[in-house]
PDB file of C-alpha atoms and ligand atoms in Angstrom:
ATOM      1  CA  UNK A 475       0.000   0.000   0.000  1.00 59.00           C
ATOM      2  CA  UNK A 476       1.302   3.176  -0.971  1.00 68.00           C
ATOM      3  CA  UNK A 477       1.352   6.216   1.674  1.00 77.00           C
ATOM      4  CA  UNK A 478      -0.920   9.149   0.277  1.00 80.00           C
ATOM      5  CA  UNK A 479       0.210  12.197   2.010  1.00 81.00           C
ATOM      6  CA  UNK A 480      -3.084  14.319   3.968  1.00 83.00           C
ATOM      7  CA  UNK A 481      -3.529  17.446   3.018  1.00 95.00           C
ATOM      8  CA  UNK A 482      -2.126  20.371   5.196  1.00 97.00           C
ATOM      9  CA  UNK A 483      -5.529  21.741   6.372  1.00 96.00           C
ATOM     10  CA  UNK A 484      -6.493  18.181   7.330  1.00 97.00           C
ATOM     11  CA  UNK A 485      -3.714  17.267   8.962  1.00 98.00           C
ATOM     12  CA  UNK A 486      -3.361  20.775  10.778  1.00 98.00           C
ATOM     13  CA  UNK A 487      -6.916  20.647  12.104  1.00 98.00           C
ATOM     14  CA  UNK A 488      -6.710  16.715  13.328  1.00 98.00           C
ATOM     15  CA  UNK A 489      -3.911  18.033  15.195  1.00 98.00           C
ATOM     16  CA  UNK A 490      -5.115  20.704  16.449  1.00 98.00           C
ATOM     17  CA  UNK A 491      -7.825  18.537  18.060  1.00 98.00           C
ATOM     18  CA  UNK A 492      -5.631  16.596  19.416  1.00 98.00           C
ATOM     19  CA  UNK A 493      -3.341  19.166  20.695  1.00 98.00           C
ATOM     20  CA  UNK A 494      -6.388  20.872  22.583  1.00 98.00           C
ATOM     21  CA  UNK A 495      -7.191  17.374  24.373  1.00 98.00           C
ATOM     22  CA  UNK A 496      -3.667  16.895  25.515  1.00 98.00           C
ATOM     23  CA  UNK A 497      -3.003  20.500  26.453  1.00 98.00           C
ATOM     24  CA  UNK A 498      -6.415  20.491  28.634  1.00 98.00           C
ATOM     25  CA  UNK A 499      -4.953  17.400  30.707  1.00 98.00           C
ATOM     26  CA  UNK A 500      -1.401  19.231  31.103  1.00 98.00           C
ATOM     27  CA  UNK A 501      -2.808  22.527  32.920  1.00 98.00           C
ATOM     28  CA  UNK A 502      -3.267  22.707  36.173  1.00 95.00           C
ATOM     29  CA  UNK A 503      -1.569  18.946  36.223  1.00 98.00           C
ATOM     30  CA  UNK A 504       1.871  20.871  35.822  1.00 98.00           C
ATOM     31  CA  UNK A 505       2.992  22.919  37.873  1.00 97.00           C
ATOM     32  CA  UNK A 506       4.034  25.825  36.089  1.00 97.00           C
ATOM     33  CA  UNK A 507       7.138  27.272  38.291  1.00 98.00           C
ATOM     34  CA  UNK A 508      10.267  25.719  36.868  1.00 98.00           C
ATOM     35  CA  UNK A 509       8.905  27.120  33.751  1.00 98.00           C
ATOM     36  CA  UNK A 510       8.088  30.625  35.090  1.00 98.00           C
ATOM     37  CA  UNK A 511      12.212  30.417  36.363  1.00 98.00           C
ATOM     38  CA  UNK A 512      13.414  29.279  33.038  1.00 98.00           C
ATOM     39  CA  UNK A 513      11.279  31.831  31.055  1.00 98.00           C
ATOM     40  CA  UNK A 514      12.899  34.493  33.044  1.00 98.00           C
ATOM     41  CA  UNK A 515      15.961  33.586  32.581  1.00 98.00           C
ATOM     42  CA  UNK A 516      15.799  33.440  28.903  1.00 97.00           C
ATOM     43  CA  UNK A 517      14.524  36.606  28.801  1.00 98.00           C
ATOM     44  CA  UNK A 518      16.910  38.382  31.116  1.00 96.00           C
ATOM     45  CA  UNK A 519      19.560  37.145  28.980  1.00 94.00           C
ATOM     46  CA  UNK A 520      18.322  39.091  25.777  1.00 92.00           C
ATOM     47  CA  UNK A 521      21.761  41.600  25.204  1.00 89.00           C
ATOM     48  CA  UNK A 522      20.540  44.859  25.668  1.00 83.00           C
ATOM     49  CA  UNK A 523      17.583  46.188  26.403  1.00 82.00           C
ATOM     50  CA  UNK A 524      14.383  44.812  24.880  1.00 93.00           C
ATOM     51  CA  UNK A 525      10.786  45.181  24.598  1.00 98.00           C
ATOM     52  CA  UNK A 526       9.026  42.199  25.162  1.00 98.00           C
ATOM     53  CA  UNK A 527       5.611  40.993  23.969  1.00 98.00           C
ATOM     54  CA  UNK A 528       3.476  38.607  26.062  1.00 98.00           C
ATOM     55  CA  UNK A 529       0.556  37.077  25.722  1.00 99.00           C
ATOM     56  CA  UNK A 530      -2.761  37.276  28.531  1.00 98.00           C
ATOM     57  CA  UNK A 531      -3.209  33.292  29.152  1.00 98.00           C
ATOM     58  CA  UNK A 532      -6.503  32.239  27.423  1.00 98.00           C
ATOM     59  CA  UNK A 533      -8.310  28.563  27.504  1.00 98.00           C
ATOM     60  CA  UNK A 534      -5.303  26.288  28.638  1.00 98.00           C
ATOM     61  CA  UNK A 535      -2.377  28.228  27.950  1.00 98.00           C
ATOM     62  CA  UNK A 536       0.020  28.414  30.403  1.00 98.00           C
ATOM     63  CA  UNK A 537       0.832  31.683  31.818  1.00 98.00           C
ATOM     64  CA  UNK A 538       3.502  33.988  31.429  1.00 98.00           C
ATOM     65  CA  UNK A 539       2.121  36.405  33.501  1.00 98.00           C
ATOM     66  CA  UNK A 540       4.638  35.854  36.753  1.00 98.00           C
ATOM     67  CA  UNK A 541       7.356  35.735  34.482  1.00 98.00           C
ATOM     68  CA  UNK A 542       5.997  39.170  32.612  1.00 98.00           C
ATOM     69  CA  UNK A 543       5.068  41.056  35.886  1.00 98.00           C
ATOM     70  CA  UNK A 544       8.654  40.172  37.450  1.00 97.00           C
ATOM     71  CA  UNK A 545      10.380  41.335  34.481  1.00 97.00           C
ATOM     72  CA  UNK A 546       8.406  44.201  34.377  1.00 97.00           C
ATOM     73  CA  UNK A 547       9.201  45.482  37.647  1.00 96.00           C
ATOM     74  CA  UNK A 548      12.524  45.815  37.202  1.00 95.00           C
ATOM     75  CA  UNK A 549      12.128  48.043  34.551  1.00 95.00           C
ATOM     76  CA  UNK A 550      11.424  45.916  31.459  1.00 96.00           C
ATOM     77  CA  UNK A 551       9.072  47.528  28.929  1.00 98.00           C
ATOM     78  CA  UNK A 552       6.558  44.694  28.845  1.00 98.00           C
ATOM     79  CA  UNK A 553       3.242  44.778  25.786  1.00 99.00           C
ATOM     80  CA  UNK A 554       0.562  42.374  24.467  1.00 99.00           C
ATOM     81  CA  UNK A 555      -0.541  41.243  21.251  1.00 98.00           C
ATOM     82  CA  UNK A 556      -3.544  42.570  19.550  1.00 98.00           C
ATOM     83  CA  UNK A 557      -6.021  41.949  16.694  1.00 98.00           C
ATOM     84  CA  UNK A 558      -6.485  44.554  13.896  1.00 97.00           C
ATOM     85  CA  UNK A 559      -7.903  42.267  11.028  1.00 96.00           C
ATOM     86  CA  UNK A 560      -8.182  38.566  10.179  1.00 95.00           C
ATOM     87  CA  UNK A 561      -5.699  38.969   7.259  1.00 96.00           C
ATOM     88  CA  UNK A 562      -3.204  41.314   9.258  1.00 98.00           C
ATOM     89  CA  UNK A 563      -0.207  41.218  11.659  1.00 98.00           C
ATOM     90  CA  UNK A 564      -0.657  41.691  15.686  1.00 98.00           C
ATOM     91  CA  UNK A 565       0.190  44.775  16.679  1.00 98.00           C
ATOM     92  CA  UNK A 566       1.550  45.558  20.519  1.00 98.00           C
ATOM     93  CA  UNK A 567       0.095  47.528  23.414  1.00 98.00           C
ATOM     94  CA  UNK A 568       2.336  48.746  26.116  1.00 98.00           C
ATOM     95  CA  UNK A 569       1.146  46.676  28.962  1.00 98.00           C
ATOM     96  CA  UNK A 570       2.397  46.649  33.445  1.00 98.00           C
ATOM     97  CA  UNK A 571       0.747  44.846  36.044  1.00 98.00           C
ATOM     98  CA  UNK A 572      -1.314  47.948  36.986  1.00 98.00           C
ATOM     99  CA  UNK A 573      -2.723  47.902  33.535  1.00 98.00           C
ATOM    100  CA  UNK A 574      -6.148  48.361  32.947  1.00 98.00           C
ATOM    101  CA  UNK A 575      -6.970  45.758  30.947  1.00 98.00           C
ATOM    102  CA  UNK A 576     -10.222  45.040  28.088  1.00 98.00           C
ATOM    103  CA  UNK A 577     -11.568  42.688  26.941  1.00 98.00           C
ATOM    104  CA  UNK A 578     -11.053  42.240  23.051  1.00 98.00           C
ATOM    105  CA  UNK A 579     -11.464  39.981  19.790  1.00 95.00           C
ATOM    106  CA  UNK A 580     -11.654  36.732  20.898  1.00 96.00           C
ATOM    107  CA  UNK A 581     -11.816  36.826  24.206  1.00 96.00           C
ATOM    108  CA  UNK A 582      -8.314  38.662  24.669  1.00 98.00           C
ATOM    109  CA  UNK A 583      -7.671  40.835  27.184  1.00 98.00           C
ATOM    110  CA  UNK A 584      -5.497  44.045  25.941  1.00 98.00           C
ATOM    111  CA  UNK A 585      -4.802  47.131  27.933  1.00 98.00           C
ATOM    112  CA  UNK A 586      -7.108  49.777  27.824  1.00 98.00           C
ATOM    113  CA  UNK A 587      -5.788  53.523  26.400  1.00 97.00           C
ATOM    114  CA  UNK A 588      -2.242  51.931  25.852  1.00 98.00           C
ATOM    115  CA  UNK A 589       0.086  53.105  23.427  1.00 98.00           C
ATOM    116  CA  UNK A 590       1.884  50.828  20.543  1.00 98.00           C
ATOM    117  CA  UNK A 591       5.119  49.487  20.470  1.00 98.00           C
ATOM    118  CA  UNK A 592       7.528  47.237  18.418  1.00 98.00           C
ATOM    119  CA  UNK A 593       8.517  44.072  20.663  1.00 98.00           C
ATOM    120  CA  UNK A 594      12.121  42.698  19.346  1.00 96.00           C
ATOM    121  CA  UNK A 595      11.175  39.595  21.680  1.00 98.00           C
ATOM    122  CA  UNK A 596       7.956  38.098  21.221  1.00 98.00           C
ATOM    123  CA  UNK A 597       6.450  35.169  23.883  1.00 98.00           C
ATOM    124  CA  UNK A 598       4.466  33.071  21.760  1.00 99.00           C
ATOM    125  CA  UNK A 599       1.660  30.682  23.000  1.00 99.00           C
ATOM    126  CA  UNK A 600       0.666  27.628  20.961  1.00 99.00           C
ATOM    127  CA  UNK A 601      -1.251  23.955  21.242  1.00 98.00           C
ATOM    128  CA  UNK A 602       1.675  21.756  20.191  1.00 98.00           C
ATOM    129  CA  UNK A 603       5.630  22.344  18.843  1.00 99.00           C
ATOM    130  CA  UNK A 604       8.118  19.616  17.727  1.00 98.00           C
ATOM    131  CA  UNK A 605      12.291  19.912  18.022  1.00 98.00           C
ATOM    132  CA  UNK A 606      12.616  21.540  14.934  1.00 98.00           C
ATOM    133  CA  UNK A 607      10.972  24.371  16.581  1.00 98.00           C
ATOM    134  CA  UNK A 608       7.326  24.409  14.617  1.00 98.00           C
ATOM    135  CA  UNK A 609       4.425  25.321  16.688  1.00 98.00           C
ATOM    136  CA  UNK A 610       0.813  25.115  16.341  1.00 98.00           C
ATOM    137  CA  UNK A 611      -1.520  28.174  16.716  1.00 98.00           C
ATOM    138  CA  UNK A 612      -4.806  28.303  17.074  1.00 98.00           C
ATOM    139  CA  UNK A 613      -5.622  28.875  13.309  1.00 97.00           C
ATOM    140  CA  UNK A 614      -5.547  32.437  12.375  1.00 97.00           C
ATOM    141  CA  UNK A 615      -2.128  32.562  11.061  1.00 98.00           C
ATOM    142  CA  UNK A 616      -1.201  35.537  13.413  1.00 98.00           C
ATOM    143  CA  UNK A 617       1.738  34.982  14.600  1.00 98.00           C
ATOM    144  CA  UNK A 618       2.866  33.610  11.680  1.00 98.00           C
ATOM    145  CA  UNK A 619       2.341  37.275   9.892  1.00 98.00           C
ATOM    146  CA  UNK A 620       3.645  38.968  12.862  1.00 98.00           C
ATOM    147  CA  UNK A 621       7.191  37.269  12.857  1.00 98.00           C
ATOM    148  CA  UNK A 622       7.390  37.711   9.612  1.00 98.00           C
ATOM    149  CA  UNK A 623       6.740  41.090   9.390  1.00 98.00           C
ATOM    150  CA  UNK A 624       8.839  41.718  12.407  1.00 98.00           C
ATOM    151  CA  UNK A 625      11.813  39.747  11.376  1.00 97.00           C
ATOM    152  CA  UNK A 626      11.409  41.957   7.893  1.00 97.00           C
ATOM    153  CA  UNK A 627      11.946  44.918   9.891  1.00 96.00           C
ATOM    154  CA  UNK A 628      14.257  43.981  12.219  1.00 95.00           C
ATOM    155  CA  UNK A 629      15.519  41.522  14.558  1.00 94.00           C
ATOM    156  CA  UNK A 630      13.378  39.387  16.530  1.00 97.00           C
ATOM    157  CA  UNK A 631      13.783  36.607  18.807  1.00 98.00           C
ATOM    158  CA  UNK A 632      10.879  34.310  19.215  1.00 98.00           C
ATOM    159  CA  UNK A 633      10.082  32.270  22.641  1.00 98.00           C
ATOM    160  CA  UNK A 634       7.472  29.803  22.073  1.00 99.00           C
ATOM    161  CA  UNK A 635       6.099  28.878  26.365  1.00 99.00           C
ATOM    162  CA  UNK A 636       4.409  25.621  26.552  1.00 99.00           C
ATOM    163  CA  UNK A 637       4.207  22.835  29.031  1.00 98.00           C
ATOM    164  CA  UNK A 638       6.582  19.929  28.277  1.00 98.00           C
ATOM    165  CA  UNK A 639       3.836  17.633  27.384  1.00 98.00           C
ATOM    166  CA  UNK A 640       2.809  19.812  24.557  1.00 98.00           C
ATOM    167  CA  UNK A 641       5.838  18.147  22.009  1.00 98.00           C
ATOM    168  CA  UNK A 642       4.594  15.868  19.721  1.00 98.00           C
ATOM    169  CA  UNK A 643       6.578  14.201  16.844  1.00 98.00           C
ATOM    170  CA  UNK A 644       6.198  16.235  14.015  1.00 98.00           C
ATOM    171  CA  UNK A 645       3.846  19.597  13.560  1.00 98.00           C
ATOM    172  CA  UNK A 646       2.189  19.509  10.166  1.00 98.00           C
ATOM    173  CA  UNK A 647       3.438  22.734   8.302  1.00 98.00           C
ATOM    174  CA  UNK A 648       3.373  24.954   5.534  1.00 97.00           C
ATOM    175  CA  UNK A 649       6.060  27.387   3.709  1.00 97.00           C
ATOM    176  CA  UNK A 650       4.355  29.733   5.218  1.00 97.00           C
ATOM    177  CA  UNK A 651       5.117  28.504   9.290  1.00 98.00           C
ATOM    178  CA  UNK A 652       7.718  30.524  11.065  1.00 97.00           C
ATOM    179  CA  UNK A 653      10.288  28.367  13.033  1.00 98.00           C
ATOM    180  CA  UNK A 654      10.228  29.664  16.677  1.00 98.00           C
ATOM    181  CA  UNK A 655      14.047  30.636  18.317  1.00 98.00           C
ATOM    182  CA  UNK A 656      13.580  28.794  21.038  1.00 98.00           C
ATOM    183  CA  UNK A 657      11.267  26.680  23.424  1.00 98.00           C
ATOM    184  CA  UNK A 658      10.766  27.191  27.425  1.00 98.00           C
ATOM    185  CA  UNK A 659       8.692  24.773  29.305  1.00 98.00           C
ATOM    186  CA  UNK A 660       8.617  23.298  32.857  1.00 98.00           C
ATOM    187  CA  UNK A 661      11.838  20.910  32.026  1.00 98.00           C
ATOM    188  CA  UNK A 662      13.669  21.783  29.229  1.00 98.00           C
ATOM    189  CA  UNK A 663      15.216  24.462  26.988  1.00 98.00           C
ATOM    190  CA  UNK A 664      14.349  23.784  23.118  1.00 98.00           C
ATOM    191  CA  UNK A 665      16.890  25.492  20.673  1.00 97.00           C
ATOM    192  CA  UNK A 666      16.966  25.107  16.793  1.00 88.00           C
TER     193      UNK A 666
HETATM  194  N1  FFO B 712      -3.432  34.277  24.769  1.00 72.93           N
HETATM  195  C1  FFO B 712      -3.403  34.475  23.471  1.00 72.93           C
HETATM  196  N2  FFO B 712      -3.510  35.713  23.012  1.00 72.93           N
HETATM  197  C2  FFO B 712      -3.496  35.926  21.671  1.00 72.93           C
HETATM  198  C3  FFO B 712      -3.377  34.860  20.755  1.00 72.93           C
HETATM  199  C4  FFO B 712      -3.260  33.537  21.281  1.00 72.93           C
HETATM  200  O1  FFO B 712      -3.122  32.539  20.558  1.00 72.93           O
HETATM  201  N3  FFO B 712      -3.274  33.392  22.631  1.00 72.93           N
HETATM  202  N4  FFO B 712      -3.411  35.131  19.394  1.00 72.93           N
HETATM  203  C5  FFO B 712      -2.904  34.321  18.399  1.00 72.93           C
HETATM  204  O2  FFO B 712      -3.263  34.409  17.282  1.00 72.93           O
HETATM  205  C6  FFO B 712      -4.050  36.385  19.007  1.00 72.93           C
HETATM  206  C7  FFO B 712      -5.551  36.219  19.160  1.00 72.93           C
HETATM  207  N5  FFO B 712      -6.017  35.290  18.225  1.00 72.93           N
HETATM  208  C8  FFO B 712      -6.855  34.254  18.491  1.00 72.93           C
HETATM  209  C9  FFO B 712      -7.333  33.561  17.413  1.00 72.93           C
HETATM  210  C10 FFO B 712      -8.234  32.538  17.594  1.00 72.93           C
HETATM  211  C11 FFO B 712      -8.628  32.185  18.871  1.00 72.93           C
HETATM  212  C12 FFO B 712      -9.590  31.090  19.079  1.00 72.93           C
HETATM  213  O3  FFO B 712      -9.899  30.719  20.193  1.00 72.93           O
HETATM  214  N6  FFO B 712     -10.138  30.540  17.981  1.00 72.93           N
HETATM  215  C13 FFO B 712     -11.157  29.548  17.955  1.00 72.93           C
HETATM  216  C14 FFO B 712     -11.556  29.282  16.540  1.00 72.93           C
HETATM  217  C15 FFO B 712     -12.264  30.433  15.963  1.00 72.93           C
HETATM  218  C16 FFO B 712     -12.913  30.007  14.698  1.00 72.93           C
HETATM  219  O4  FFO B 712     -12.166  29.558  13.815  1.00 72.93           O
HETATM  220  O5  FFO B 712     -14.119  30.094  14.623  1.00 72.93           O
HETATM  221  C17 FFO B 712     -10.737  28.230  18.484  1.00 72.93           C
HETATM  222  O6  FFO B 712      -9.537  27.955  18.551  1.00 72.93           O
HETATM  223  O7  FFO B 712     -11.640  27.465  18.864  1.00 72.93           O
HETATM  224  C18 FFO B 712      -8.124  32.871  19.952  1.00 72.93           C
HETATM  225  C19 FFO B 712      -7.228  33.904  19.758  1.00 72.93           C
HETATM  226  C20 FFO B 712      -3.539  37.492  19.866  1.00 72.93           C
HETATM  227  N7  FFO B 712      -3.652  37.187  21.247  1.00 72.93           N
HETATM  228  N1  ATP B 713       3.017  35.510   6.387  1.00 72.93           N
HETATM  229  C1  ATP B 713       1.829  35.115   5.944  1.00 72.93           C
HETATM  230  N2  ATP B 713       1.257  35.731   4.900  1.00 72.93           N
HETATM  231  C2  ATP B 713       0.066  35.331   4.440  1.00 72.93           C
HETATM  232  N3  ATP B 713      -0.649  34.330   4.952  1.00 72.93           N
HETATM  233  C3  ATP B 713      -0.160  33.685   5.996  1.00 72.93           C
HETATM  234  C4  ATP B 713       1.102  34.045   6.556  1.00 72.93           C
HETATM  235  N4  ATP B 713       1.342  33.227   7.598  1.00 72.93           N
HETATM  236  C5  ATP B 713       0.276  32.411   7.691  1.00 72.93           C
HETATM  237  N5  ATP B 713      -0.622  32.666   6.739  1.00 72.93           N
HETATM  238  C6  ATP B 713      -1.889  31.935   6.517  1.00 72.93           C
HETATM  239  O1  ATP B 713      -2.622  31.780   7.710  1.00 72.93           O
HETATM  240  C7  ATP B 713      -3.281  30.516   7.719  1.00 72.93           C
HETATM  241  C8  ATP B 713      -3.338  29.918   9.104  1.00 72.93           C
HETATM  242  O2  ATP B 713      -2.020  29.610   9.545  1.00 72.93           O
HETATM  243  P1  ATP B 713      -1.717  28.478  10.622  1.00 72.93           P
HETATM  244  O3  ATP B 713      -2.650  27.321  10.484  1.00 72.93           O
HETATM  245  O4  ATP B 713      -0.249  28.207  10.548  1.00 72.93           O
HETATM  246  O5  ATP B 713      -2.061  29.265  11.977  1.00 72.93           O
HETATM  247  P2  ATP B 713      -1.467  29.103  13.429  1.00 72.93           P
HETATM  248  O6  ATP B 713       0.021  29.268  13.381  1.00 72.93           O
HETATM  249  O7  ATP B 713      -1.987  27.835  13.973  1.00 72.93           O
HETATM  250  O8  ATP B 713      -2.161  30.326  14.164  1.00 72.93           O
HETATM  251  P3  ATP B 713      -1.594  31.558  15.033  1.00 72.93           P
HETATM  252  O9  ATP B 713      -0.263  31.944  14.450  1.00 72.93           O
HETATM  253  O10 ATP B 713      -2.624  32.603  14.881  1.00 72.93           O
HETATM  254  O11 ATP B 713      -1.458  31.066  16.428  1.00 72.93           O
HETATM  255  C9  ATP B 713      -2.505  29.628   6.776  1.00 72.93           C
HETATM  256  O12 ATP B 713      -3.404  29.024   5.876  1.00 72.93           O
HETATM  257  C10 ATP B 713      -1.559  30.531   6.049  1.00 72.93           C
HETATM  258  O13 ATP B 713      -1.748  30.432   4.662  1.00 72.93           O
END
């Protein structure tokens, strides 16, 4: 029997479904310090000074939020991603812990009255990643826009932030999938 090879939107979607199943079972299951540390870290070790882009946890995400209010108490400039258009790249929002925050497309929190900025680090949530670094969003192609327009621009370092349990084999991808820079979860450092 020959293997015939399932078509990218099939094969995203089935494991997409998947990824939701298995992410659901990992939070709240894991605990999410080690990662918190380790995110820190990797971010602290940026050279220079950077603005960093976050996420606000939604569903079963795991939070960066400890890591993002730490940093930004010692004087990081901290933002979060928002929606302009379904065809369009995120753009940023200067964000602190004191932020007021709204509630946006999608059920996204972004801060209210905030003004825009251009992250050169971006914390990227997603359902599943493999070792070569591929991750899977929730659908909308966003970040994949956004690091591509950002990396056009400039230079940009990309942190996917996932529990461990999240890695599966092989992510089902497209030319048009951005590679992340690196990988933090709860045990171990992912690099390309
Ligand atoms: N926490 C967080 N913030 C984020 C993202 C994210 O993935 N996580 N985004 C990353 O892009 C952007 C928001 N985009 C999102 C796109 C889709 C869905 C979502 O839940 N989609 C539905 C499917 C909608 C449909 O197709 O009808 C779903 O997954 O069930 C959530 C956020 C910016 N902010
Ligand atoms: N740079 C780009 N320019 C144009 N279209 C793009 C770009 N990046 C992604 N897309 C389109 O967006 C669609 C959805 O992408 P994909 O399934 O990879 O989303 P995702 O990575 O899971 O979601 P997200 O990045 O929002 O978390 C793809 O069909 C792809 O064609």
């Amino acid at each position: 029997m020959t293997d015939v090879p399932i078509p990218i939107k099939e094969a995203k979607t089935a494991c997409r479904k998947r990824a939701f199943a298995d992410r659901a079972s990992l939070h709240g299951q894991v605990s999410p310090e080690a990662a918190t540390a380790a995110l820190v870290r990797q971010l602290k070790e940026m050279p220079g000074p950077s603005i960093i882009a976050g996420y606000m946890p939604i569903r079963t995400e795991i939070s960066p939020l400890p890591a993002l209010e730490a940093l930004s108490r010692e004087g990081h400039v901290v933002c979060m991603p928002q929606v302009v258009g379904p065809a369009a790249p995120l753009r940023f929002l200067q964000w602190s812990p004191e932020a007021e925050m709204v509630e946006a497309e999608f059920g996204v929190a972004i801060p209210k009255d905030a003004g825009e900025v251009v992250p050169d680090v971006l914390v990227v949530p997603l359902l599943a990643f493999d070792t070569d670094l591929y991750r899977m969003g929730y659908g909308g192609g966003f970040y994949d826009r956004t690091i591509e327009k950002l990396g056009r621009e400039g230079r940009i370092t990309t942190i996917g932030f996932a529990y461990d349990g999240q890695r599966i084999e092989a992510v089902p991808h497209e030319p048009t999938d951005q590679q992340l820079d690196v990988i933090v979860t709860e045990r171990e450092i992912y690099h390309a």
